[in-house]
């Protein structure tokens, strides 16, 4: 398919960062906590910008704001962990998103020297192999060195709110269906 040649260039429509964030928030995502261990302390932040990049080699990516404390701790060769949160772990997400909850017990488990959130749906430990500055964030690509997962409903985020998935059955249909509420 070739591009039409009779279409005039379209001028960009101005928008602000709030409108951009609201529009991008229409993409439902899972919720993760990205962690690392540095100079005797565990560090972490909530992120929904996590994705798989490659199967061979197994690579994942996290996007970290340059103003985030975690940003200064990640560099090539360092390790980070990603815990994909389960339904019921919203308090942990809020805590690591910069809304500390006094007295909240952080249930860490350790894999390959990296703290991970206990009872999360999935755990990934990756070694940073590349970093790409991208606007006010850096994209950290990591080669996966450990992973595990379990079944259960995830914690979801959509339009600035937490949500959950529930299974429903549909007579005559194969398998469970999921809906977000």
mmCIF file of C-alpha atoms in Angstrom:
data_model
loop_
_atom_site.group_PDB
_atom_site.id
_atom_site.type_symbol
_atom_site.label_atom_id
_atom_site.label_comp_id
_atom_site.label_asym_id
_atom_site.label_seq_id
_atom_site.Cartn_x
_atom_site.Cartn_y
_atom_site.Cartn_z
ATOM 1 C CA UNK A 1 0.000 0.000 0.000
ATOM 2 C CA UNK A 2 1.412 3.365 -0.969
ATOM 3 C CA UNK A 3 0.792 6.627 0.821
ATOM 4 C CA UNK A 4 -1.554 9.067 -0.894
ATOM 5 C CA UNK A 5 0.284 11.978 -2.468
ATOM 6 C CA UNK A 6 -2.589 14.447 -2.508
ATOM 7 C CA UNK A 7 -2.922 14.887 1.250
ATOM 8 C CA UNK A 8 -1.646 18.149 2.710
ATOM 9 C CA UNK A 9 0.361 17.997 5.933
ATOM 10 C CA UNK A 10 -1.807 18.376 9.018
ATOM 11 C CA UNK A 11 -0.784 20.931 11.612
ATOM 12 C CA UNK A 12 -0.239 19.638 15.129
ATOM 13 C CA UNK A 13 -3.080 20.276 17.524
ATOM 14 C CA UNK A 14 -1.829 21.916 20.725
ATOM 15 C CA UNK A 15 -2.410 20.033 23.986
ATOM 16 C CA UNK A 16 -1.038 20.191 27.509
ATOM 17 C CA UNK A 17 0.570 17.497 29.642
ATOM 18 C CA UNK A 18 -2.644 16.963 31.623
ATOM 19 C CA UNK A 19 -4.599 16.208 28.455
ATOM 20 C CA UNK A 20 -1.793 13.921 27.245
ATOM 21 C CA UNK A 21 -1.817 12.026 30.556
ATOM 22 C CA UNK A 22 -5.634 11.690 30.526
ATOM 23 C CA UNK A 23 -5.592 10.358 26.969
ATOM 24 C CA UNK A 24 -2.802 7.848 27.681
ATOM 25 C CA UNK A 25 -4.730 6.782 30.804
ATOM 26 C CA UNK A 26 -7.401 5.276 28.546
ATOM 27 C CA UNK A 27 -5.039 2.358 27.995
ATOM 28 C CA UNK A 28 -5.725 -0.149 30.795
ATOM 29 C CA UNK A 29 -2.532 -1.534 32.299
ATOM 30 C CA UNK A 30 -1.348 -3.834 34.989
ATOM 31 C CA UNK A 31 0.481 -2.362 37.961
ATOM 32 C CA UNK A 32 4.059 -3.211 38.885
ATOM 33 C CA UNK A 33 6.545 -2.286 41.541
ATOM 34 C CA UNK A 34 10.085 -1.922 40.217
ATOM 35 C CA UNK A 35 12.747 -2.565 42.855
ATOM 36 C CA UNK A 36 16.486 -2.619 43.325
ATOM 37 C CA UNK A 37 18.956 -3.007 46.173
ATOM 38 C CA UNK A 38 21.631 -0.363 46.620
ATOM 39 C CA UNK A 39 24.126 0.254 49.436
ATOM 40 C CA UNK A 40 22.256 -1.900 51.933
ATOM 41 C CA UNK A 41 18.772 -0.535 51.198
ATOM 42 C CA UNK A 42 15.784 -1.678 49.178
ATOM 43 C CA UNK A 43 14.338 0.910 46.804
ATOM 44 C CA UNK A 44 11.185 0.748 44.742
ATOM 45 C CA UNK A 45 8.579 2.627 42.754
ATOM 46 C CA UNK A 46 5.177 1.891 41.268
ATOM 47 C CA UNK A 47 5.149 1.730 37.467
ATOM 48 C CA UNK A 48 2.727 0.714 34.767
ATOM 49 C CA UNK A 49 5.241 1.300 31.990
ATOM 50 C CA UNK A 50 6.679 -2.210 31.813
ATOM 51 C CA UNK A 51 6.788 -4.500 28.796
ATOM 52 C CA UNK A 52 8.513 -7.437 27.217
ATOM 53 C CA UNK A 53 10.901 -6.504 24.415
ATOM 54 C CA UNK A 54 12.391 -9.748 23.105
ATOM 55 C CA UNK A 55 12.076 -13.509 23.511
ATOM 56 C CA UNK A 56 15.626 -14.315 22.400
ATOM 57 C CA UNK A 57 17.380 -13.031 24.366
ATOM 58 C CA UNK A 58 14.663 -12.499 26.992
ATOM 59 C CA UNK A 59 14.481 -8.715 27.452
ATOM 60 C CA UNK A 60 12.100 -6.448 29.353
ATOM 61 C CA UNK A 61 11.829 -2.685 29.628
ATOM 62 C CA UNK A 62 10.873 -0.297 32.417
ATOM 63 C CA UNK A 63 10.447 3.433 31.972
ATOM 64 C CA UNK A 64 11.658 5.534 34.913
ATOM 65 C CA UNK A 65 11.217 9.306 35.299
ATOM 66 C CA UNK A 66 14.517 11.164 35.495
ATOM 67 C CA UNK A 67 13.274 12.846 38.694
ATOM 68 C CA UNK A 68 12.551 9.484 40.396
ATOM 69 C CA UNK A 69 15.000 8.350 43.105
ATOM 70 C CA UNK A 70 15.253 4.956 41.401
ATOM 71 C CA UNK A 71 16.601 6.640 38.246
ATOM 72 C CA UNK A 72 19.945 7.428 39.895
ATOM 73 C CA UNK A 73 20.319 3.815 41.078
ATOM 74 C CA UNK A 74 19.939 2.039 37.732
ATOM 75 C CA UNK A 75 22.854 1.760 35.334
ATOM 76 C CA UNK A 76 24.186 -0.886 32.958
ATOM 77 C CA UNK A 77 25.117 -3.995 34.927
ATOM 78 C CA UNK A 78 22.736 -3.232 37.828
ATOM 79 C CA UNK A 79 19.761 -5.461 38.564
ATOM 80 C CA UNK A 80 16.129 -4.510 38.958
ATOM 81 C CA UNK A 81 13.094 -6.527 39.891
ATOM 82 C CA UNK A 82 9.539 -6.221 38.639
ATOM 83 C CA UNK A 83 6.623 -7.474 40.720
ATOM 84 C CA UNK A 84 3.322 -7.626 38.811
ATOM 85 C CA UNK A 85 0.762 -6.834 41.497
ATOM 86 C CA UNK A 86 -2.249 -8.972 42.280
ATOM 87 C CA UNK A 87 -5.720 -7.754 43.116
ATOM 88 C CA UNK A 88 -5.600 -6.802 46.780
ATOM 89 C CA UNK A 89 -2.149 -5.162 46.615
ATOM 90 C CA UNK A 90 -3.392 -1.623 45.949
ATOM 91 C CA UNK A 91 -1.989 -0.312 49.264
ATOM 92 C CA UNK A 92 1.502 -1.409 48.201
ATOM 93 C CA UNK A 93 1.054 0.310 44.852
ATOM 94 C CA UNK A 94 0.007 3.566 46.506
ATOM 95 C CA UNK A 95 2.879 3.349 48.994
ATOM 96 C CA UNK A 96 5.504 2.945 46.269
ATOM 97 C CA UNK A 97 3.811 5.635 44.147
ATOM 98 C CA UNK A 98 4.877 8.258 46.669
ATOM 99 C CA UNK A 99 1.913 8.081 49.040
ATOM 100 C CA UNK A 100 3.603 6.408 52.027
ATOM 101 C CA UNK A 101 1.329 4.460 54.336
ATOM 102 C CA UNK A 102 2.587 4.676 57.905
ATOM 103 C CA UNK A 103 3.164 1.258 59.429
ATOM 104 C CA UNK A 104 2.589 -0.650 56.172
ATOM 105 C CA UNK A 105 4.506 -3.930 56.213
ATOM 106 C CA UNK A 106 6.414 -4.401 52.952
ATOM 107 C CA UNK A 107 6.437 -8.159 52.276
ATOM 108 C CA UNK A 108 9.704 -8.616 50.377
ATOM 109 C CA UNK A 109 11.042 -11.895 49.071
ATOM 110 C CA UNK A 110 14.539 -12.028 47.625
ATOM 111 C CA UNK A 111 15.596 -13.531 44.315
ATOM 112 C CA UNK A 112 19.066 -13.091 42.801
ATOM 113 C CA UNK A 113 19.887 -10.360 45.319
ATOM 114 C CA UNK A 114 16.848 -8.253 44.413
ATOM 115 C CA UNK A 115 13.833 -7.531 46.634
ATOM 116 C CA UNK A 116 10.457 -8.471 45.129
ATOM 117 C CA UNK A 117 6.924 -8.081 46.497
ATOM 118 C CA UNK A 118 5.683 -11.294 48.083
ATOM 119 C CA UNK A 119 2.415 -12.721 46.701
ATOM 120 C CA UNK A 120 2.675 -10.735 43.455
ATOM 121 C CA UNK A 121 1.356 -12.487 40.333
ATOM 122 C CA UNK A 122 4.729 -12.456 38.624
ATOM 123 C CA UNK A 123 8.344 -11.740 39.450
ATOM 124 C CA UNK A 124 11.076 -10.780 36.997
ATOM 125 C CA UNK A 125 14.700 -10.004 37.823
ATOM 126 C CA UNK A 126 16.704 -8.396 35.037
ATOM 127 C CA UNK A 127 20.216 -7.035 34.555
ATOM 128 C CA UNK A 128 20.335 -3.623 32.859
ATOM 129 C CA UNK A 129 21.940 -4.064 29.445
ATOM 130 C CA UNK A 130 20.964 -0.738 27.889
ATOM 131 C CA UNK A 131 19.491 2.622 28.824
ATOM 132 C CA UNK A 132 17.845 5.073 26.442
ATOM 133 C CA UNK A 133 17.000 8.650 27.463
ATOM 134 C CA UNK A 134 13.488 9.460 26.232
ATOM 135 C CA UNK A 135 12.186 12.907 27.155
ATOM 136 C CA UNK A 136 11.751 13.151 30.921
ATOM 137 C CA UNK A 137 12.211 9.372 31.352
ATOM 138 C CA UNK A 138 14.879 6.754 30.716
ATOM 139 C CA UNK A 139 14.015 3.377 29.217
ATOM 140 C CA UNK A 140 15.958 0.636 30.990
ATOM 141 C CA UNK A 141 16.249 -2.558 29.005
ATOM 142 C CA UNK A 142 17.076 -5.570 31.130
ATOM 143 C CA UNK A 143 18.037 -9.140 30.282
ATOM 144 C CA UNK A 144 15.866 -11.485 32.330
ATOM 145 C CA UNK A 145 17.807 -13.686 34.743
ATOM 146 C CA UNK A 146 14.909 -14.950 36.870
ATOM 147 C CA UNK A 147 11.154 -15.190 36.503
ATOM 148 C CA UNK A 148 8.182 -16.856 38.146
ATOM 149 C CA UNK A 149 4.413 -16.488 38.084
ATOM 150 C CA UNK A 150 1.222 -17.744 39.662
ATOM 151 C CA UNK A 151 -2.465 -17.639 38.753
ATOM 152 C CA UNK A 152 -4.864 -15.031 40.065
ATOM 153 C CA UNK A 153 -6.549 -11.759 39.168
ATOM 154 C CA UNK A 154 -4.276 -8.735 38.584
ATOM 155 C CA UNK A 155 -4.451 -5.234 39.987
ATOM 156 C CA UNK A 156 -5.346 -2.936 37.083
ATOM 157 C CA UNK A 157 -5.121 0.786 36.425
ATOM 158 C CA UNK A 158 -7.406 2.703 34.061
ATOM 159 C CA UNK A 159 -8.210 6.417 33.725
ATOM 160 C CA UNK A 160 -6.447 7.268 36.971
ATOM 161 C CA UNK A 161 -8.224 4.610 39.038
ATOM 162 C CA UNK A 162 -7.475 1.125 40.266
ATOM 163 C CA UNK A 163 -9.684 -1.693 39.027
ATOM 164 C CA UNK A 164 -9.968 -5.422 39.075
ATOM 165 C CA UNK A 165 -10.890 -8.222 36.759
ATOM 166 C CA UNK A 166 -13.546 -10.753 37.567
ATOM 167 C CA UNK A 167 -14.280 -13.959 35.738
ATOM 168 C CA UNK A 168 -17.715 -14.478 34.309
ATOM 169 C CA UNK A 169 -18.950 -17.530 32.521
ATOM 170 C CA UNK A 170 -20.929 -17.481 29.344
ATOM 171 C CA UNK A 171 -22.945 -20.614 28.580
ATOM 172 C CA UNK A 172 -21.829 -22.026 25.281
ATOM 173 C CA UNK A 173 -18.543 -20.091 25.215
ATOM 174 C CA UNK A 174 -15.139 -21.645 25.731
ATOM 175 C CA UNK A 175 -13.161 -20.536 28.774
ATOM 176 C CA UNK A 176 -13.622 -17.662 31.194
ATOM 177 C CA UNK A 177 -14.284 -14.097 30.128
ATOM 178 C CA UNK A 178 -12.846 -11.148 32.007
ATOM 179 C CA UNK A 179 -14.315 -7.773 32.604
ATOM 180 C CA UNK A 180 -12.933 -4.669 34.260
ATOM 181 C CA UNK A 181 -14.873 -2.776 36.844
#
